[in-house]
Coordinates of C-alpha atoms in Angstrom, one line a residue:
M6 CA 0.0 0.0 0.0
D7 CA 1.3 3.5 -0.9
Y8 CA 1.0 6.3 1.5
P9 CA 1.3 10.0 0.9
E10 CA 4.9 11.0 1.3
K11 CA 4.1 13.8 3.8
E12 CA 1.7 11.9 6.0
I13 CA 3.3 11.7 9.5
V14 CA 2.1 10.3 12.8
I15 CA 3.9 11.4 15.9
I16 CA 3.7 9.1 19.0
G17 CA 3.6 11.5 22.0
G18 CA 2.6 15.1 22.4
G19 CA 5.2 16.3 24.8
A20 CA 7.9 18.9 24.2
S21 CA 9.7 17.1 21.4
G22 CA 6.5 15.8 19.9
L23 CA 4.9 19.3 19.7
M24 CA 8.0 20.8 18.2
A25 CA 8.2 17.9 15.7
A26 CA 4.6 18.5 14.8
A27 CA 5.1 22.2 14.3
A28 CA 8.2 21.7 12.2
A29 CA 6.7 19.0 10.0
A30 CA 3.4 20.9 9.5
S31 CA 5.4 24.1 8.6
E32 CA 6.8 22.0 5.7
N33 CA 3.3 21.3 4.5
A34 CA 3.1 17.8 6.0
S35 CA -0.1 16.2 7.1
V36 CA 0.5 15.6 10.8
T37 CA -1.4 13.6 13.4
V38 CA -0.2 13.4 17.1
L39 CA -1.2 10.5 19.2
E40 CA -1.4 11.6 22.9
Y41 CA -2.0 9.3 25.9
N42 CA -3.5 12.1 28.1
E43 CA -6.6 14.2 27.7
K44 CA -4.4 17.1 26.4
P45 CA -0.8 17.2 25.0
G46 CA 2.1 18.8 26.9
K47 CA 1.1 17.7 30.4
K48 CA 4.7 16.8 31.4
L49 CA 5.8 20.2 30.1
L50 CA 3.6 21.8 32.7
A51 CA 5.7 20.3 35.4
S52 CA 9.1 21.3 34.0
G53 CA 11.1 23.7 36.0
N54 CA 8.7 23.3 38.9
G55 CA 6.0 24.7 36.7
R56 CA 8.2 27.6 35.5
C57 CA 9.6 25.9 32.4
N58 CA 13.4 26.3 32.1
L59 CA 13.3 26.6 28.3
T60 CA 17.0 26.5 27.5
N61 CA 20.4 27.7 28.6
L62 CA 22.4 30.6 27.2
K63 CA 25.6 28.9 28.3
L64 CA 24.7 25.5 27.0
D65 CA 27.8 23.2 26.5
T66 CA 27.1 20.4 24.1
S67 CA 29.8 18.3 25.7
A68 CA 27.8 18.1 28.9
Y69 CA 25.3 15.7 27.3
H70 CA 25.6 12.0 27.8
S71 CA 24.9 9.7 24.8
D72 CA 26.1 6.6 23.0
H73 CA 26.9 8.9 20.1
P74 CA 27.9 12.4 21.5
E75 CA 29.1 13.7 18.1
R76 CA 25.7 13.1 16.5
A77 CA 23.9 14.7 19.5
E78 CA 26.1 17.8 19.1
R79 CA 25.2 18.0 15.3
V80 CA 21.5 17.8 16.1
L81 CA 21.8 20.5 18.8
N82 CA 23.8 22.8 16.5
R83 CA 21.2 22.4 13.7
F84 CA 18.5 23.9 15.9
S85 CA 20.5 25.9 18.4
V86 CA 19.7 27.8 21.6
Q87 CA 19.3 31.0 19.4
N88 CA 17.0 29.1 17.0
T89 CA 14.9 28.1 20.0
L90 CA 14.7 31.7 21.4
R91 CA 13.7 33.0 18.0
F92 CA 11.1 30.3 17.5
F93 CA 9.4 31.1 20.8
K94 CA 9.6 34.8 20.3
T95 CA 7.7 34.4 17.0
L96 CA 5.0 32.6 19.0
G97 CA 4.7 35.6 21.3
L98 CA 6.7 34.3 24.3
R99 CA 8.8 36.8 26.2
T100 CA 11.7 35.3 28.2
F101 CA 14.3 36.3 30.8
D102 CA 17.7 35.0 31.7
R103 CA 18.7 33.9 35.3
G104 CA 22.4 33.1 35.3
G105 CA 22.1 31.6 31.8
W106 CA 18.9 29.6 32.6
V107 CA 16.1 30.9 30.4
Y108 CA 12.5 31.1 31.6
P109 CA 9.2 32.6 30.3
S110 CA 8.8 36.1 31.6
T111 CA 5.6 35.0 33.3
E112 CA 7.3 31.9 34.8
Q113 CA 4.3 29.8 33.7
A114 CA 5.0 26.6 31.8
S115 CA 1.3 26.5 30.9
Q116 CA 1.8 29.4 28.5
V117 CA 4.6 27.7 26.8
R118 CA 2.4 24.7 26.3
D119 CA -0.5 26.8 25.1
L120 CA 1.5 28.7 22.6
L121 CA 2.9 25.5 21.1
L122 CA -0.6 24.0 20.8
W123 CA -1.9 27.1 19.1
E124 CA 0.9 27.1 16.6
C125 CA 0.3 23.4 15.9
E126 CA -3.5 24.1 15.5
R127 CA -2.8 27.1 13.2
L128 CA -0.7 24.8 11.0
G129 CA -3.4 22.1 10.8
V130 CA -2.0 19.5 13.1
R131 CA -4.5 16.9 14.3
F132 CA -4.5 15.7 17.9
K133 CA -5.9 12.3 18.9
T134 CA -6.0 12.2 22.7
H135 CA -6.5 9.2 25.1
E136 CA -4.6 7.1 22.7
E137 CA -2.3 4.5 24.1
V138 CA 0.0 3.0 21.5
I139 CA 0.1 -0.8 21.7
S140 CA 2.3 -1.7 18.7
L141 CA 4.2 -0.3 15.8
R142 CA 5.2 -2.3 12.8
Q143 CA 6.2 -1.8 9.2
D144 CA 3.5 -2.3 6.6
P145 CA 3.9 -5.8 5.1
S146 CA 4.4 -4.1 1.7
G147 CA 7.5 -2.5 3.1
S148 CA 6.1 1.0 2.5
G149 CA 4.8 2.9 5.5
Y150 CA 3.8 1.9 9.0
L151 CA 0.9 0.5 11.0
I152 CA 0.2 1.8 14.5
H153 CA -2.2 0.0 16.8
T154 CA -3.6 1.8 19.8
K155 CA -6.2 0.5 22.3
G156 CA -8.9 2.2 20.3
W157 CA -7.8 2.5 16.6
K158 CA -5.4 1.5 13.8
Y159 CA -3.4 4.1 12.0
R160 CA -1.7 3.7 8.6
T161 CA 0.9 6.3 7.7
G162 CA 4.0 7.0 5.6
S163 CA 6.2 8.2 8.4
V164 CA 6.4 7.9 12.2
I165 CA 8.2 9.9 14.8
I166 CA 8.6 8.2 18.2
A167 CA 8.5 11.0 20.7
C168 CA 6.8 9.4 23.7
G169 CA 9.3 10.3 26.3
S170 CA 10.5 8.1 29.1
M171 CA 9.4 6.7 32.5
A172 CA 10.5 9.8 34.4
S173 CA 8.0 12.0 36.1
S174 CA 4.7 11.2 38.0
V175 CA 2.7 12.6 35.1
R176 CA 0.2 10.1 33.7
G177 CA 1.5 8.6 30.5
S178 CA 5.2 8.5 31.4
S179 CA 6.2 5.0 30.4
D180 CA 8.7 2.7 28.7
T181 CA 6.7 2.7 25.4
A182 CA 9.8 4.0 23.5
V183 CA 12.0 1.0 24.5
R184 CA 9.1 -1.4 24.1
L185 CA 8.5 -0.3 20.6
A186 CA 12.2 -0.4 19.9
D187 CA 12.4 -4.0 21.1
T188 CA 9.5 -5.1 18.8
M189 CA 11.2 -3.4 15.9
G190 CA 14.6 -4.8 16.7
I191 CA 16.1 -1.3 17.2
P192 CA 19.1 -1.1 19.6
R193 CA 18.3 0.7 22.8
H194 CA 19.5 1.3 26.3
P195 CA 17.4 0.6 29.4
F196 CA 15.7 3.6 31.0
L197 CA 17.3 4.6 34.3
P198 CA 16.1 7.6 36.4
I199 CA 18.5 10.5 36.6
L200 CA 18.2 14.1 37.9
V201 CA 16.7 12.3 40.8
P202 CA 17.2 12.1 44.6
L203 CA 19.6 9.4 45.8
R204 CA 19.1 6.9 48.5
I205 CA 21.8 6.3 51.1
K206 CA 22.7 3.3 53.2
E207 CA 23.2 4.9 56.6
K208 CA 19.8 4.8 58.4
V209 CA 21.0 7.0 61.3
Y210 CA 21.2 9.9 58.9
T211 CA 17.4 10.0 58.5
S212 CA 17.4 12.1 61.6
M213 CA 18.6 14.9 59.4
N214 CA 15.3 14.8 57.3
G215 CA 14.2 18.2 56.2
T216 CA 17.6 19.8 56.6
R217 CA 18.8 22.2 53.9
V218 CA 22.4 23.3 53.8
H219 CA 24.8 24.9 51.3
A220 CA 27.4 22.2 50.7
A221 CA 30.1 21.0 48.3
L222 CA 29.7 17.4 47.1
K223 CA 32.3 15.0 45.7
L224 CA 31.2 11.8 44.0
L225 CA 33.5 8.7 44.4
V226 CA 33.0 5.7 42.2
D227 CA 35.0 2.7 43.3
R228 CA 37.0 5.1 45.5
R229 CA 37.9 7.4 42.5
Q230 CA 36.5 10.9 42.4
E231 CA 34.4 11.3 39.3
A232 CA 32.6 14.6 39.8
E233 CA 31.9 17.5 42.2
E234 CA 29.1 20.0 42.6
E235 CA 28.1 22.8 45.0
G236 CA 24.7 24.1 46.0
E237 CA 21.8 23.5 48.3
L238 CA 21.8 20.0 49.7
Q239 CA 18.5 18.6 51.0
M240 CA 18.5 15.8 53.4
T241 CA 15.4 13.5 53.1
S242 CA 14.0 10.6 55.1
Y243 CA 15.7 8.2 52.6
G244 CA 18.8 10.1 51.4
V245 CA 19.8 13.3 49.7
S246 CA 18.3 15.6 47.2
G247 CA 18.7 19.1 45.6
I248 CA 20.1 20.3 42.3
P249 CA 23.8 19.4 43.1
V250 CA 22.6 15.8 43.9
F251 CA 20.5 15.7 40.6
Q252 CA 23.6 16.7 38.7
L253 CA 25.7 14.0 40.3
S254 CA 23.0 11.4 39.8
R255 CA 23.8 11.3 36.1
I256 CA 27.1 9.7 37.0
A257 CA 26.0 7.8 40.2
V258 CA 23.0 6.0 38.6
P259 CA 24.9 4.3 35.7
A260 CA 27.7 3.4 38.1
L261 CA 25.2 1.8 40.5
N262 CA 23.7 -0.1 37.6
Q263 CA 27.2 -1.5 37.0
D264 CA 27.4 -2.6 40.7
S265 CA 30.1 -0.1 41.5
E266 CA 30.6 1.4 45.0
V267 CA 29.3 4.9 45.0
I268 CA 30.2 7.3 47.9
L269 CA 29.2 10.9 48.4
L270 CA 31.5 13.1 50.4
I271 CA 29.7 16.2 51.9
D272 CA 31.6 19.3 52.8
F273 CA 29.2 21.2 55.1
L274 CA 31.6 24.2 55.1
P275 CA 32.8 24.8 51.6
D276 CA 33.6 28.5 52.2
I277 CA 36.4 27.7 54.8
S278 CA 39.5 25.5 54.5
G279 CA 40.4 22.8 56.9
S280 CA 43.1 24.8 58.5
E281 CA 40.8 27.8 58.9
L282 CA 38.2 25.6 60.5
K283 CA 40.7 24.2 63.0
E284 CA 41.7 27.7 63.9
E285 CA 38.1 28.8 64.4
W286 CA 37.4 25.7 66.5
N287 CA 40.3 26.3 68.8
M288 CA 39.2 29.9 69.2
R289 CA 35.6 28.8 70.1
E290 CA 36.9 26.4 72.7
A291 CA 39.2 29.0 74.2
N292 CA 36.5 31.7 74.3
A293 CA 33.9 29.4 75.9
P294 CA 35.6 26.5 77.7
E295 CA 32.3 25.6 79.5
K296 CA 30.4 24.9 76.3
T297 CA 29.4 21.4 75.3
N298 CA 30.2 19.8 72.0
F299 CA 26.7 20.5 70.8
Q300 CA 26.9 24.2 71.8
L301 CA 30.3 24.6 70.1
L302 CA 28.8 23.4 66.8
T303 CA 25.7 25.6 67.1
G304 CA 26.0 28.4 64.6
I305 CA 28.3 26.4 62.4
I306 CA 26.1 23.7 60.9
P307 CA 22.3 23.1 61.0
E308 CA 20.9 21.8 64.3
K309 CA 19.8 18.4 63.0
V310 CA 23.2 17.7 61.6
I311 CA 25.1 18.3 64.8
P312 CA 24.3 15.1 66.7
V313 CA 24.9 13.0 63.6
V314 CA 28.4 14.4 63.0
L315 CA 29.3 14.2 66.7
H316 CA 28.2 10.6 66.8
A317 CA 30.3 9.7 63.8
A318 CA 33.3 11.4 65.4
G319 CA 32.8 9.5 68.7
L320 CA 31.8 12.6 70.7
R321 CA 28.8 13.0 73.0
P322 CA 26.6 16.1 72.3
H323 CA 26.2 17.3 75.9
E324 CA 29.7 16.7 77.1
V325 CA 32.4 19.4 77.4
P326 CA 35.5 18.6 75.3
H327 CA 38.2 16.7 77.2
L328 CA 41.9 17.3 76.8
T329 CA 42.2 13.7 75.4
D330 CA 39.8 14.6 72.6
H331 CA 42.5 16.8 71.1
A332 CA 45.1 14.1 70.6
V333 CA 46.4 13.7 67.0
G334 CA 43.9 11.6 65.1
G335 CA 41.5 11.8 68.1
P336 CA 37.8 12.8 68.2
T337 CA 38.3 16.5 67.6
D338 CA 40.4 15.8 64.5
R339 CA 37.8 13.3 63.3
L340 CA 35.0 15.9 63.9
L341 CA 36.7 18.6 61.9
A342 CA 37.5 16.1 59.1
L343 CA 33.9 15.0 59.0
L344 CA 32.7 18.6 58.7
K345 CA 34.7 18.8 55.5
Q346 CA 34.3 15.3 54.2
F347 CA 31.2 13.5 55.6
P348 CA 30.7 10.2 53.7
V349 CA 27.4 8.6 52.8
T350 CA 27.0 5.4 50.8
I351 CA 24.7 5.7 47.8
T352 CA 22.6 2.6 47.3
G353 CA 19.9 3.6 44.8
T354 CA 17.5 6.3 43.6
A355 CA 14.1 7.6 44.4
P356 CA 11.4 6.1 42.1
F357 CA 11.0 7.1 38.4
E358 CA 8.1 9.3 39.5
Q359 CA 10.6 11.6 41.2
A360 CA 13.1 11.8 38.4
Q361 CA 13.2 14.8 36.0
V362 CA 14.4 12.7 33.1
C363 CA 15.9 9.3 32.3
T364 CA 19.1 8.2 30.7
G365 CA 18.6 5.4 28.2
G366 CA 16.2 5.0 25.2
I367 CA 16.7 4.3 21.5
A368 CA 20.4 4.2 20.7
L369 CA 21.4 7.4 18.9
S370 CA 24.0 5.4 17.1
S371 CA 21.2 3.5 15.4
L372 CA 19.9 6.8 13.9
T373 CA 21.1 9.0 11.2
D374 CA 21.9 12.7 11.7
S375 CA 18.3 13.3 10.6
L376 CA 17.2 11.1 13.5
M377 CA 15.8 8.4 11.2
V378 CA 16.2 4.8 12.2
R379 CA 18.8 3.5 9.8
K380 CA 17.1 0.2 9.1
Y381 CA 13.6 1.7 8.7
P382 CA 13.1 4.5 6.2
G383 CA 10.5 7.0 7.4
L384 CA 10.8 6.0 11.1
Y385 CA 12.3 8.7 13.3
A386 CA 12.8 9.3 17.0
A387 CA 13.2 12.5 19.2
G388 CA 13.3 13.8 22.7
E389 CA 13.7 11.5 25.8
A390 CA 12.9 8.5 23.6
V391 CA 16.5 8.8 22.4
H392 CA 19.5 8.0 24.5
V393 CA 20.6 11.6 25.1
D394 CA 20.4 13.4 28.5
G395 CA 21.8 16.6 29.9
P396 CA 22.2 18.2 33.3
C397 CA 19.7 20.6 35.0
G398 CA 19.4 24.0 33.6
G399 CA 17.3 23.8 30.4
Y400 CA 19.6 21.2 28.7
N401 CA 16.9 18.5 28.4
L402 CA 14.3 20.8 27.0
Q403 CA 16.8 22.1 24.5
W404 CA 17.4 18.6 23.4
A405 CA 13.6 18.2 23.0
W406 CA 13.3 21.3 20.9
S407 CA 16.4 20.5 18.8
S408 CA 15.6 16.8 18.2
G409 CA 11.9 17.5 17.6
Y410 CA 12.7 20.1 15.0
V411 CA 15.2 18.0 13.2
A412 CA 13.0 14.9 13.2
G413 CA 9.9 16.9 12.2
C414 CA 11.6 18.6 9.2
A415 CA 13.4 15.4 8.2
A416 CA 10.2 13.4 8.2
A417 CA 8.3 16.1 6.2
L418 CA 11.1 16.5 3.6
G419 CA 12.1 12.8 3.4
E420 CA 15.6 13.3 4.7
T421 CA 17.4 10.1 5.6
E422 CA 21.0 11.1 6.4

């Protein structure tokens, strides 16, 4: 059966799917978007805590993880940060820059979603909602594709897989992309949650639940430092969270998946050196020799952290320091060392529902620069469905815009390479 060359079905109406739809329709393609939810763009509403971090003016393409980083860079350069800003400006969106992180001036993700939907509707894109894709296969004739949903069967000339990943608690987040890849024999990587809180082994540290502290973090994989971050650390009932933890999770999670030992070293006082801390501690003791260990630490670190650090150093909170505590390598030295390097053992992650994105998906190496699956002419992939992920700060939405645009144009114009 022959299909119209410019008839395209897009599986998924998230950020990449909507961009792909707009790009393909602007090239006069006939576009249908299949969306699981009652309205497209639902996950986009939750991005940036509802404020939608559109992109990053300081975006570094080398910061992305992928099985084919060079191809990812070429896709990102084809529809760049500046292209993204111009595109949204033409839709009527005003933006502002916060340290390179770009947000809508209204800080409302809903307006980004609405402007995208209106542009798609203006271009004649059709939306089929409440559609859960069950299967995808090539037409037996070898031309075009058959898509089965729970309620219908679609025949089309081209398909763009843009159904995201398992990350987020938004209804419809699923492993559909890798499931479809498996049925089509397309190489893929398993979805793993990243930009996600991390679980720790040490149960005693749950007493620090709710604590927020500015800290510097070092990530050790099999006792070798692999990365470091600084920012607001949040202690939870099960582990650690916050933007610096999310950034490190991109390295920690794949390492855990390889059964590596993963340790996080917390510096509770990144603004002071070890020698300066020792000098300050000696001064505190000299100025108030009657104060207990707990009292001496009050004003240095958050209250909930104090008993945990003291316990790890072998000191009692309500005792006044003894002379023997100051022996070389003794409790005082251990305490000061722990304030600068407090170790926690990473054992896992919070659920997929708490992850901002996933690593994994359809192997980018199995696609062309136009994001077409090499073995299937007319079949493309974009967004989180593809094995490309970036750090916090608009990186992952920029990949959605870039890959969606490239796949949409390629599908409409019949690009294969």
